[in-house]
Each structure stands twice: as structure tokens, then as C-alpha cells.
Amino acid sequence: MASPMRSLLTDPSRYLQSFQLFLATSTEHQCMQEFVERQLPAVIASIGNGKSTINILSVGGGAGEIDLLILSKVQARYPGVTINNDVIEPSADQIFKYKEHVAETSNLENVKFTWHEETAYEYESRMNAEKKSKKWDFIHMIQMLYYVKDVPATIRYFHSLLEAQAKLLIILVSGTSGWEMLWKKYKSSFPLDDLCSYVSSADIKRILDSAGLKYQLYELPSHMDITSCFIEGNKDGELLLDFLTETCEFSKTAPPELKRQVMEELRKPEYSEKRDGKVLFNNNLTAIVIEP
């Protein structure tokens, strides 16, 4: 019998709802902000040397919160230099929010924004069709490699667009995170489709090593409060479970045995720690900075 479980990405509005709840219950953005504040200035220290214009490409820029932080660091390093910031983002809703964030942010006079409402693969195909290979001084792919069909090819393509002093920044879940274990253990049970694949920094490291690329790793500790997942019928808990399993309405459509196993698993110390009566899921991220 065909399973009634379906991928969360087949319901974009529920996906966005669960994603926004994930951001609200986790230190996801905080730990990225900390990386941008502390480590990024050294990473971008020479990307614009001798240039009157700096070209930045954001792949999967979302609503732009982290993008704008990154831009502020580039501006601080290269005051007054013109910055072209191109954004590849398939969600019209996210682009709308990104534009709102830009409108609310001051000191962006020297930044020119261009949004491309398309996937990374569509962008690559369009550039190839137009016989264009624009080079970039900084490219970042933050929490988006799960949504590409061919991860090594995607990294290869965007890496090929780097200028001589440029950097490619990838941020995604760490090989030490609860995600890595959950996905590796249950991916055959979850309704994976073409829209999403489970990759972590451990996979990216293997890809980069086999391509002979030079890179640096930064571990970003993070957690997500999943206490509500253990309260039967709790709406937020159900949304977070959807996000964890990439399954639409997991609580209602998963076979009871699978649901029982996943719930039991999520409480284990390899996945979560208990602190002040809360269950905090290991949401550690890794930032990977790749040389040209």
C-alpha cells in the first residue's frame, strides 16, 4: 500500500510555517550571526583588494537576514566601495520579505541588489544558455544544499565562478548534529523526494577532499527547543516534527511504530540534552570556507 506520508516540501506554506517556527525555537540565526561577527571579517579581508566594485552572489538568500549582516561586514572592510549583491532565491514570498528587510535597513546606498527568482540549477542553466560566466568576489550558500539535485556539481559550478581572491562560504548542518544521526538512521523511512536530500558537513568535506579543494571548517554550536514535540496534540510540536522529518503532518501520517521510534530517538543524549526541563536538540552547524 502506498504510504500516505509525503514530503513537507510538497506543501510550501506549511514548510515556510515550520521553518519560521524552527528559527524562533532555535539558535540557528544567532550562531550564524556570531560567526559573521567574529570569523567573517578575516574571511573577507582580501576579497575586494584593489577593486572599485565588489560582486557578491547569495545562493538561496531566503529573507536576507544573514545576507544583510554579511554585507555590513563587507562595507566595514571596504567603506564606500560599490557592492553588487545578486540573490538567487526560488521563493517569491522570501524575496518579498528580503526586499522589506532591505527597505528597513539604512546605509545600503552603495549596494545594488538584484533578485533572481529561480533555483541554483535554473540560474546555472540560464547562465550557460546565455553563454555567461560572471565571476564573483564572494559567494555564499547558507543552509541550501539540501535542496539541490546534484550537490558535487552545484559546488563545482559555483566554485568555478570565483575570482582569484574570492571565497565560497557554505553553511549547513554539522556531521556532529542530531540532524546527521536522524537522517542517516531514518532516511529510508521518511518520504524523501527530488526536492530534498540529506547532506551534512561530513558529506561536503568528502566532496571537497575528492575534488582536491582547499578549505577551512568552523563549528557553530546551536540547539533547537523541541520540548513541544513531546506534548500530544501541540500544534507547534507537530510543525517542528514536520521540519525535523521533512514530512508533511508527520504526527498524523507516520506509521505508529515509526513515530514511536523517532520520538524515543529524539530524547536520547546523542540527539538532545535536557536543560531546565527543556529538550534541546543538537542543531550544530558547520561553516566551510573554500579557496578559489
PDB file of N, CA and C in Angstrom, residues 22 35 76 104 132 143 187 216 239 251 271 274 283:
ATOM      1  N   PHE A  22      10.943  26.944  13.405  1.00  0.00           N
ATOM      2  CA  PHE A  22      12.295  26.424  13.673  1.00  0.00           C
ATOM      3  C   PHE A  22      13.242  27.581  14.012  1.00  0.00           C
ATOM      4  N   PHE A  35      29.110  33.879  13.982  1.00  0.00           N
ATOM      5  CA  PHE A  35      30.153  33.559  13.005  1.00  0.00           C
ATOM      6  C   PHE A  35      30.455  34.786  12.134  1.00  0.00           C
ATOM      7  N   ALA A  76      32.126  47.414   6.044  1.00  0.00           N
ATOM      8  CA  ALA A  76      33.062  47.872   7.086  1.00  0.00           C
ATOM      9  C   ALA A  76      34.502  47.680   6.623  1.00  0.00           C
ATOM     10  N   GLU A 104      14.054  48.424   5.225  1.00  0.00           N
ATOM     11  CA  GLU A 104      14.137  48.830   6.641  1.00  0.00           C
ATOM     12  C   GLU A 104      15.578  49.048   7.104  1.00  0.00           C
ATOM     13  N   LYS A 132      27.104  33.013 -20.406  1.00  0.00           N
ATOM     14  CA  LYS A 132      27.688  33.963 -19.450  1.00  0.00           C
ATOM     15  C   LYS A 132      28.396  33.190 -18.350  1.00  0.00           C
ATOM     16  N   GLN A 143      22.660  27.100   4.253  1.00  0.00           N
ATOM     17  CA  GLN A 143      21.538  26.188   4.512  1.00  0.00           C
ATOM     18  C   GLN A 143      20.699  25.941   3.252  1.00  0.00           C
ATOM     19  N   LYS A 187      16.388   7.882   6.926  1.00  0.00           N
ATOM     20  CA  LYS A 187      16.057   8.459   5.619  1.00  0.00           C
ATOM     21  C   LYS A 187      15.269   7.497   4.728  1.00  0.00           C
ATOM     22  N   GLN A 216      38.549  25.687   4.930  1.00  0.00           N
ATOM     23  CA  GLN A 216      38.651  25.762   6.396  1.00  0.00           C
ATOM     24  C   GLN A 216      37.284  25.483   6.991  1.00  0.00           C
ATOM     25  N   LEU A 239       4.426  20.919  14.061  1.00  0.00           N
ATOM     26  CA  LEU A 239       5.151  21.626  12.988  1.00  0.00           C
ATOM     27  C   LEU A 239       6.655  21.348  13.057  1.00  0.00           C
ATOM     28  N   SER A 251       3.005  13.680  12.469  1.00  0.00           N
ATOM     29  CA  SER A 251       2.276  13.115  13.621  1.00  0.00           C
ATOM     30  C   SER A 251       1.030  12.356  13.200  1.00  0.00           C
ATOM     31  N   TYR A 271      21.165  12.916  20.572  1.00  0.00           N
ATOM     32  CA  TYR A 271      20.390  13.879  19.791  1.00  0.00           C
ATOM     33  C   TYR A 271      20.140  15.184  20.540  1.00  0.00           C
ATOM     34  N   LYS A 274      18.902  17.552  27.985  1.00  0.00           N
ATOM     35  CA  LYS A 274      17.827  18.095  28.807  1.00  0.00           C
ATOM     36  C   LYS A 274      18.415  19.198  29.677  1.00  0.00           C
ATOM     37  N   ASN A 283      21.555  21.174  17.137  1.00  0.00           N
ATOM     38  CA  ASN A 283      21.377  21.817  15.830  1.00  0.00           C
ATOM     39  C   ASN A 283      22.709  22.403  15.329  1.00  0.00           C
TER      40      ASN A 283
END
